[in-house]
Short mmCIF file of C-alpha atoms in Angstrom, two decimals:
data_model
loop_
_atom_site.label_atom_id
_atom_site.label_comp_id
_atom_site.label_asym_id
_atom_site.label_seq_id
_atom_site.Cartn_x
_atom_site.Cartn_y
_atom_site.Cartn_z
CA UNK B 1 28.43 -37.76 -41.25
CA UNK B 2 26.14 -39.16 -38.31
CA UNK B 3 22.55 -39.47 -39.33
CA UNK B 4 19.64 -40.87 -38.46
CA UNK B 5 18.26 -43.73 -40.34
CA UNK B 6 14.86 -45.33 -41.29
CA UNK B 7 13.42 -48.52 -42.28
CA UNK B 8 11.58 -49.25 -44.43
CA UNK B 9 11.36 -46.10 -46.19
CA UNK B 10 7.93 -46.89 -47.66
CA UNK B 11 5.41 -49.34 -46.17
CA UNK B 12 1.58 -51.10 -47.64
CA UNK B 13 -0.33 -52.56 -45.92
CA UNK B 14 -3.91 -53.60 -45.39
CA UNK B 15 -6.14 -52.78 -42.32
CA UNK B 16 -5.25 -55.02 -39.68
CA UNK B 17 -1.79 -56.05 -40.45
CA UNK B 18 0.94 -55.83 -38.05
CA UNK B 19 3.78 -52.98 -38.81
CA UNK B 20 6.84 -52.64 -37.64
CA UNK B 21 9.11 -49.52 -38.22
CA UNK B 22 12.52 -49.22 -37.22
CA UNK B 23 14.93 -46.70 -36.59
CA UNK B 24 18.92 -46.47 -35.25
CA UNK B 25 19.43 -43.11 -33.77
CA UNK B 26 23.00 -41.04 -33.43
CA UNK B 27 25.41 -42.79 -31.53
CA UNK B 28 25.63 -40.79 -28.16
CA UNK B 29 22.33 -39.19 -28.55
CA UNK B 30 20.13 -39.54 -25.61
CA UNK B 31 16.62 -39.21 -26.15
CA UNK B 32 14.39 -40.55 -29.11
CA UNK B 33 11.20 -39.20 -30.27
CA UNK B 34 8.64 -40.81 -32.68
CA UNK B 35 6.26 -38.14 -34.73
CA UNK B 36 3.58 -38.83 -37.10
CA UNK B 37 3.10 -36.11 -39.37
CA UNK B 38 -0.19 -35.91 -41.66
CA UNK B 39 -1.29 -32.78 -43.88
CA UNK B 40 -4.21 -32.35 -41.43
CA UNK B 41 -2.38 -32.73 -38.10
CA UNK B 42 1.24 -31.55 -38.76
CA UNK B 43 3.67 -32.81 -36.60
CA UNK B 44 2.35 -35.24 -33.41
CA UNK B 45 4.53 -36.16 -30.92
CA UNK B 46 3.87 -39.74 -30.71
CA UNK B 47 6.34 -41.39 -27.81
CA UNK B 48 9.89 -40.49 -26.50
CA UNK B 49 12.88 -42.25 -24.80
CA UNK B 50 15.93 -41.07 -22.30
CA UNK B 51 18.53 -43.67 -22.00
CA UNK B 52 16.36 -46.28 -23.29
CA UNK B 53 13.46 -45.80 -21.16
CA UNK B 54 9.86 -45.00 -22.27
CA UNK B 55 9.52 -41.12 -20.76
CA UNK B 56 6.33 -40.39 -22.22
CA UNK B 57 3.80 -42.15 -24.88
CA UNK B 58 0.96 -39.87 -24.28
CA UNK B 59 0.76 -39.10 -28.15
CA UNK B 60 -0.35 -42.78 -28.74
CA UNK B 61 -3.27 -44.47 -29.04
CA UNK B 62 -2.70 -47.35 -26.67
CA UNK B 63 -4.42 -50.03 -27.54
CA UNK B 64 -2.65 -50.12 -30.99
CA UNK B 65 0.76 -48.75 -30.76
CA UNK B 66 3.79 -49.83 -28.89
CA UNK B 67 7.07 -48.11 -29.27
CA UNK B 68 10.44 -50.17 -27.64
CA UNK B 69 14.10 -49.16 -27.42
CA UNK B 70 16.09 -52.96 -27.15
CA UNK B 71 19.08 -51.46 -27.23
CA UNK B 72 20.89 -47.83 -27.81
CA UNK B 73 20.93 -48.44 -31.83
CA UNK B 74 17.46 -49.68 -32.02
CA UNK B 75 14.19 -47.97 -31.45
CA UNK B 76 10.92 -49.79 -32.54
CA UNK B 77 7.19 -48.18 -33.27
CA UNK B 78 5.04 -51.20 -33.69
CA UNK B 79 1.05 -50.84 -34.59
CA UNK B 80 -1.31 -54.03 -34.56
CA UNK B 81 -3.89 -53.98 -35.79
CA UNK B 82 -2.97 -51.29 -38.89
CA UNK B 83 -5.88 -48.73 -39.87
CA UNK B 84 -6.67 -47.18 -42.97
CA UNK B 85 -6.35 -43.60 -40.07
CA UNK B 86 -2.69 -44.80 -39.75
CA UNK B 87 -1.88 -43.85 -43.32
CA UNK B 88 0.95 -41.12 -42.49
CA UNK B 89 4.77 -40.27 -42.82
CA UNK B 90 6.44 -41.33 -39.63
CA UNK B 91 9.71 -39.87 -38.30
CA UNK B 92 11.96 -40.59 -36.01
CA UNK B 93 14.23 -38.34 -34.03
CA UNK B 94 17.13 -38.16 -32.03
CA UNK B 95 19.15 -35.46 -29.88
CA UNK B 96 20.84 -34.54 -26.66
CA UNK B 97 18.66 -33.38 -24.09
CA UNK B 98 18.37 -31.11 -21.88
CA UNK B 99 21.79 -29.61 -23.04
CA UNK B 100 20.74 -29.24 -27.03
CA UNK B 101 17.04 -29.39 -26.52
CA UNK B 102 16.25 -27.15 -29.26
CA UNK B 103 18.04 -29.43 -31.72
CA UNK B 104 16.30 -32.58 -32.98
CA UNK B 105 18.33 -34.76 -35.85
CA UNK B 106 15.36 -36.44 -38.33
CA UNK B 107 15.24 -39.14 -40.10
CA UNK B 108 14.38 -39.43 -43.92
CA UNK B 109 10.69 -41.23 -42.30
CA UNK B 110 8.49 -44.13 -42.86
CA UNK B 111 5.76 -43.38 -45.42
CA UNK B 112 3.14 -45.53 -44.39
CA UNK B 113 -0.26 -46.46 -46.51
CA UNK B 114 -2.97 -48.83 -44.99
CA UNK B 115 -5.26 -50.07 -47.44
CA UNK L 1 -1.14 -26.03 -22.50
CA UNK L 2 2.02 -25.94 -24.54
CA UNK L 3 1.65 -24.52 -27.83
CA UNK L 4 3.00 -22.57 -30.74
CA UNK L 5 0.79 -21.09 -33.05
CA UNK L 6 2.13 -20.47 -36.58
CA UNK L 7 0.93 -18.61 -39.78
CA UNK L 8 0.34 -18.30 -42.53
CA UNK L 9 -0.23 -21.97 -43.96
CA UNK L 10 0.93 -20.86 -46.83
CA UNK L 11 3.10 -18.66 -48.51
CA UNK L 12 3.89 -17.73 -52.40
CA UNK L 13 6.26 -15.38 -52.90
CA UNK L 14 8.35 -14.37 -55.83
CA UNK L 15 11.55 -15.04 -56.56
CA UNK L 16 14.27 -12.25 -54.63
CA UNK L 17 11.14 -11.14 -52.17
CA UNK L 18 11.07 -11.84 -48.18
CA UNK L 19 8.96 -14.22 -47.56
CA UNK L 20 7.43 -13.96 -43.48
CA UNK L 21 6.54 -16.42 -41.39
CA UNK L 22 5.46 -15.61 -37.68
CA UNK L 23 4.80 -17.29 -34.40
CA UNK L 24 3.48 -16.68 -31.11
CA UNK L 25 3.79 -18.65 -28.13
CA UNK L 26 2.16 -18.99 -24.31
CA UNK L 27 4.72 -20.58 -21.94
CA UNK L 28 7.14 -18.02 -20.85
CA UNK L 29 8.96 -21.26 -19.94
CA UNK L 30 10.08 -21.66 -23.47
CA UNK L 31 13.79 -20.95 -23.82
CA UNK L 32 14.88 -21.58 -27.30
CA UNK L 33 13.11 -21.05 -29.92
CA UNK L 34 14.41 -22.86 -33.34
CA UNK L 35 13.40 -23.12 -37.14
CA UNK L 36 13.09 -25.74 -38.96
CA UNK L 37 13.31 -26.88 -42.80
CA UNK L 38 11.42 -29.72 -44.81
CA UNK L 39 11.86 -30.69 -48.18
CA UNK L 40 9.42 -33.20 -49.62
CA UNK L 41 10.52 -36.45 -49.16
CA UNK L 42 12.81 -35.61 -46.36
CA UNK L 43 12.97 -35.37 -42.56
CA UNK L 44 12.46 -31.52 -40.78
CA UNK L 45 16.11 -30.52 -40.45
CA UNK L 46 17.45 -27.68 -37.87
CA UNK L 47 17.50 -24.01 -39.76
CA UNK L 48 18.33 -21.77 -37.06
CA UNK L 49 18.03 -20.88 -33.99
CA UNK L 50 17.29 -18.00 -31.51
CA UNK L 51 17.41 -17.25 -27.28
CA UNK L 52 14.96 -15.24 -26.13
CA UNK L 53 17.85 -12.67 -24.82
CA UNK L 54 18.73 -11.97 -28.10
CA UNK L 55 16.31 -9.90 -30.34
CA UNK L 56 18.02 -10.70 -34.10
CA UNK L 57 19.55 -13.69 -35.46
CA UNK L 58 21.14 -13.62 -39.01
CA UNK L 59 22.60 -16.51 -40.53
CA UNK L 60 23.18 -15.65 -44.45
CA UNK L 61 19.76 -15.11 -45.78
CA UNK L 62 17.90 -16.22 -42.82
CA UNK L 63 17.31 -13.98 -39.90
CA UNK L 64 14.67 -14.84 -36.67
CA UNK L 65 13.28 -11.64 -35.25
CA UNK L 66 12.24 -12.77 -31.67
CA UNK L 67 9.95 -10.10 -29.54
CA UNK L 68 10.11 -10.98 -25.97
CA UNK L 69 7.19 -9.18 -24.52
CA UNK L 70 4.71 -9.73 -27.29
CA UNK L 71 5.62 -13.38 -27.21
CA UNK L 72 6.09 -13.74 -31.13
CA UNK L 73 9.13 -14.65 -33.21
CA UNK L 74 9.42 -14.93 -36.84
CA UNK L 75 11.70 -16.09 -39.66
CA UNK L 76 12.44 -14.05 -42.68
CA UNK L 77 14.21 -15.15 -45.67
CA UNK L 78 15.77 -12.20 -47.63
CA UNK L 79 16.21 -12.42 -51.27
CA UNK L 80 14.32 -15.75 -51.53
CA UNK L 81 14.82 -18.17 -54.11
CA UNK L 82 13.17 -21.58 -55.98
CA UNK L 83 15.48 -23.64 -53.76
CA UNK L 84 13.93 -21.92 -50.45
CA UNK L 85 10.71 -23.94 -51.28
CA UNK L 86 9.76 -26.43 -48.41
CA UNK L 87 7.58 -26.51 -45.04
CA UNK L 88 8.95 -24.31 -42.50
CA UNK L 89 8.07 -25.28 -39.08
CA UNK L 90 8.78 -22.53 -35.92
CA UNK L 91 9.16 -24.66 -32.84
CA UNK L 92 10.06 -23.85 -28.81
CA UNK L 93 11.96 -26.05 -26.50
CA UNK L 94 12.12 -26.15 -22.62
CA UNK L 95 15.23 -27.53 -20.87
CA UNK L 96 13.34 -27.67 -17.31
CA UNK L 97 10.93 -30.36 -18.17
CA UNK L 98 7.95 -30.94 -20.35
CA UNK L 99 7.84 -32.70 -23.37
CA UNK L 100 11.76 -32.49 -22.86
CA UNK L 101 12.09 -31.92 -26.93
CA UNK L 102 10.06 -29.29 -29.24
CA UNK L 103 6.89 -28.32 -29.16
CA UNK L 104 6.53 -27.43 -33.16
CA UNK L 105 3.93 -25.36 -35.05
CA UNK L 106 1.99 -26.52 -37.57
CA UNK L 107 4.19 -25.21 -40.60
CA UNK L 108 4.36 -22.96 -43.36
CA UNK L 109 4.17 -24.51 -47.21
CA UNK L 110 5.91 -21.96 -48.90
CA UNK L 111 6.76 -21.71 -52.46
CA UNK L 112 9.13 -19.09 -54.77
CA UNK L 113 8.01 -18.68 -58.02
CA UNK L 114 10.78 -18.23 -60.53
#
């Protein structure tokens, strides 16, 4: 049963720490999406990859977050300096694109506090 | 701009009712238009899933009515029960370019009271 998976599941940590979350998509998916999801906001699109390469991290804020694929197992969303604003649940997603666009697998997410 | 535009926020509705949930989009470029399920604690997960040549998609208790030319679609769950309680997000996807993924809504809390 292919799945996506998340780690850590849960993550505290005070303003201006580094955090790294990690994630290992499907194996023959091509394209991984981070999303941030807060009550107030819903679901953001925060970055996305196609065979590895950074398509599009518009959804960002730049000078804070960095998202990496090393390799097709590993994807990486990295924020330094951590904010209190950063407090959120973030998933990561993978799927098969365009043929299966419509069809995003989830992961169980990163629950993230910043104190 | 890209966007779907979901309501209600919420939704109670008692148990073996139809709960409603609509959606209207802009870009005519859309050309799927999914649904999908959260439970707390848990990642959105695919529901179901309509084309927008097709008017009616059933799958058990879950149907999408999708109207072309008023640019809505919405998911009804007949006969709904305590275990149908989650966030329901609509979402549209566009092979041709874009985002390349889903553009989502902002989801629907709903609860089934016993």
């Amino acid at each position: 049963d292919a799945r996506v998976t998340q780690t850590p599941r849960h993550k505290v940590t005070e303003m201006g720490q580094e955090v790294t979350m990690r994630c290992q998509p499907i194996l023959g998916h091509n394209t991984v999406f981070w999303y941030r999801q807060t009550m107030m906001q819903g679901l953001e699109l925060l970055a996305y990859f196609r065979n590895r390469a950074p398509l599009d991290d518009s959804g960002m804020p730049k000078d804070r977050f960095s998202a990496e694929m090393p390799d097709a197992t590993l994807a990486t969303l990295k924020i330094q300096p951590s904010e209190p604003r950063d407090s959120a649940v973030y998933f990561c997603a993978s799927g098969l694109v365009p043929e299966r666009s419509y069809e995003q697998y989830f992961g169980p997410g990163t629950r993230l506090t910043v104190t | 701009q890209q966007q779907v535009k979901q309501s209600p926020q919420s939704l109670i509705v008692q148990k073996g009712g139809i709960s409603i949930i609509n959606c209207a989009y802009e870009n005519t470029a859309f050309d799927y238009f999914p649904w999908y399920q959260q439970f707390p604690g848990k990642g959105p997960a695919l529901l179901i899933a309509i084309r927008p040549d097709v008017s009616e998609k059933k799958e058990g208790r879950f149907t999408i009515s999708f109207n072309k030319s008023a640019k809505q679609f919405s998911l009804h769950i007949m006969d709904s029960q305590p275990g149908d309680s989650a966030t329901y997000f609509c979402a549209a996807s566009w092979r041709g370019g874009g985002a390349d993924g889903l553009t989502f809504g902002k989801g629907t809390h709903l609860i089934i009271q016993p």
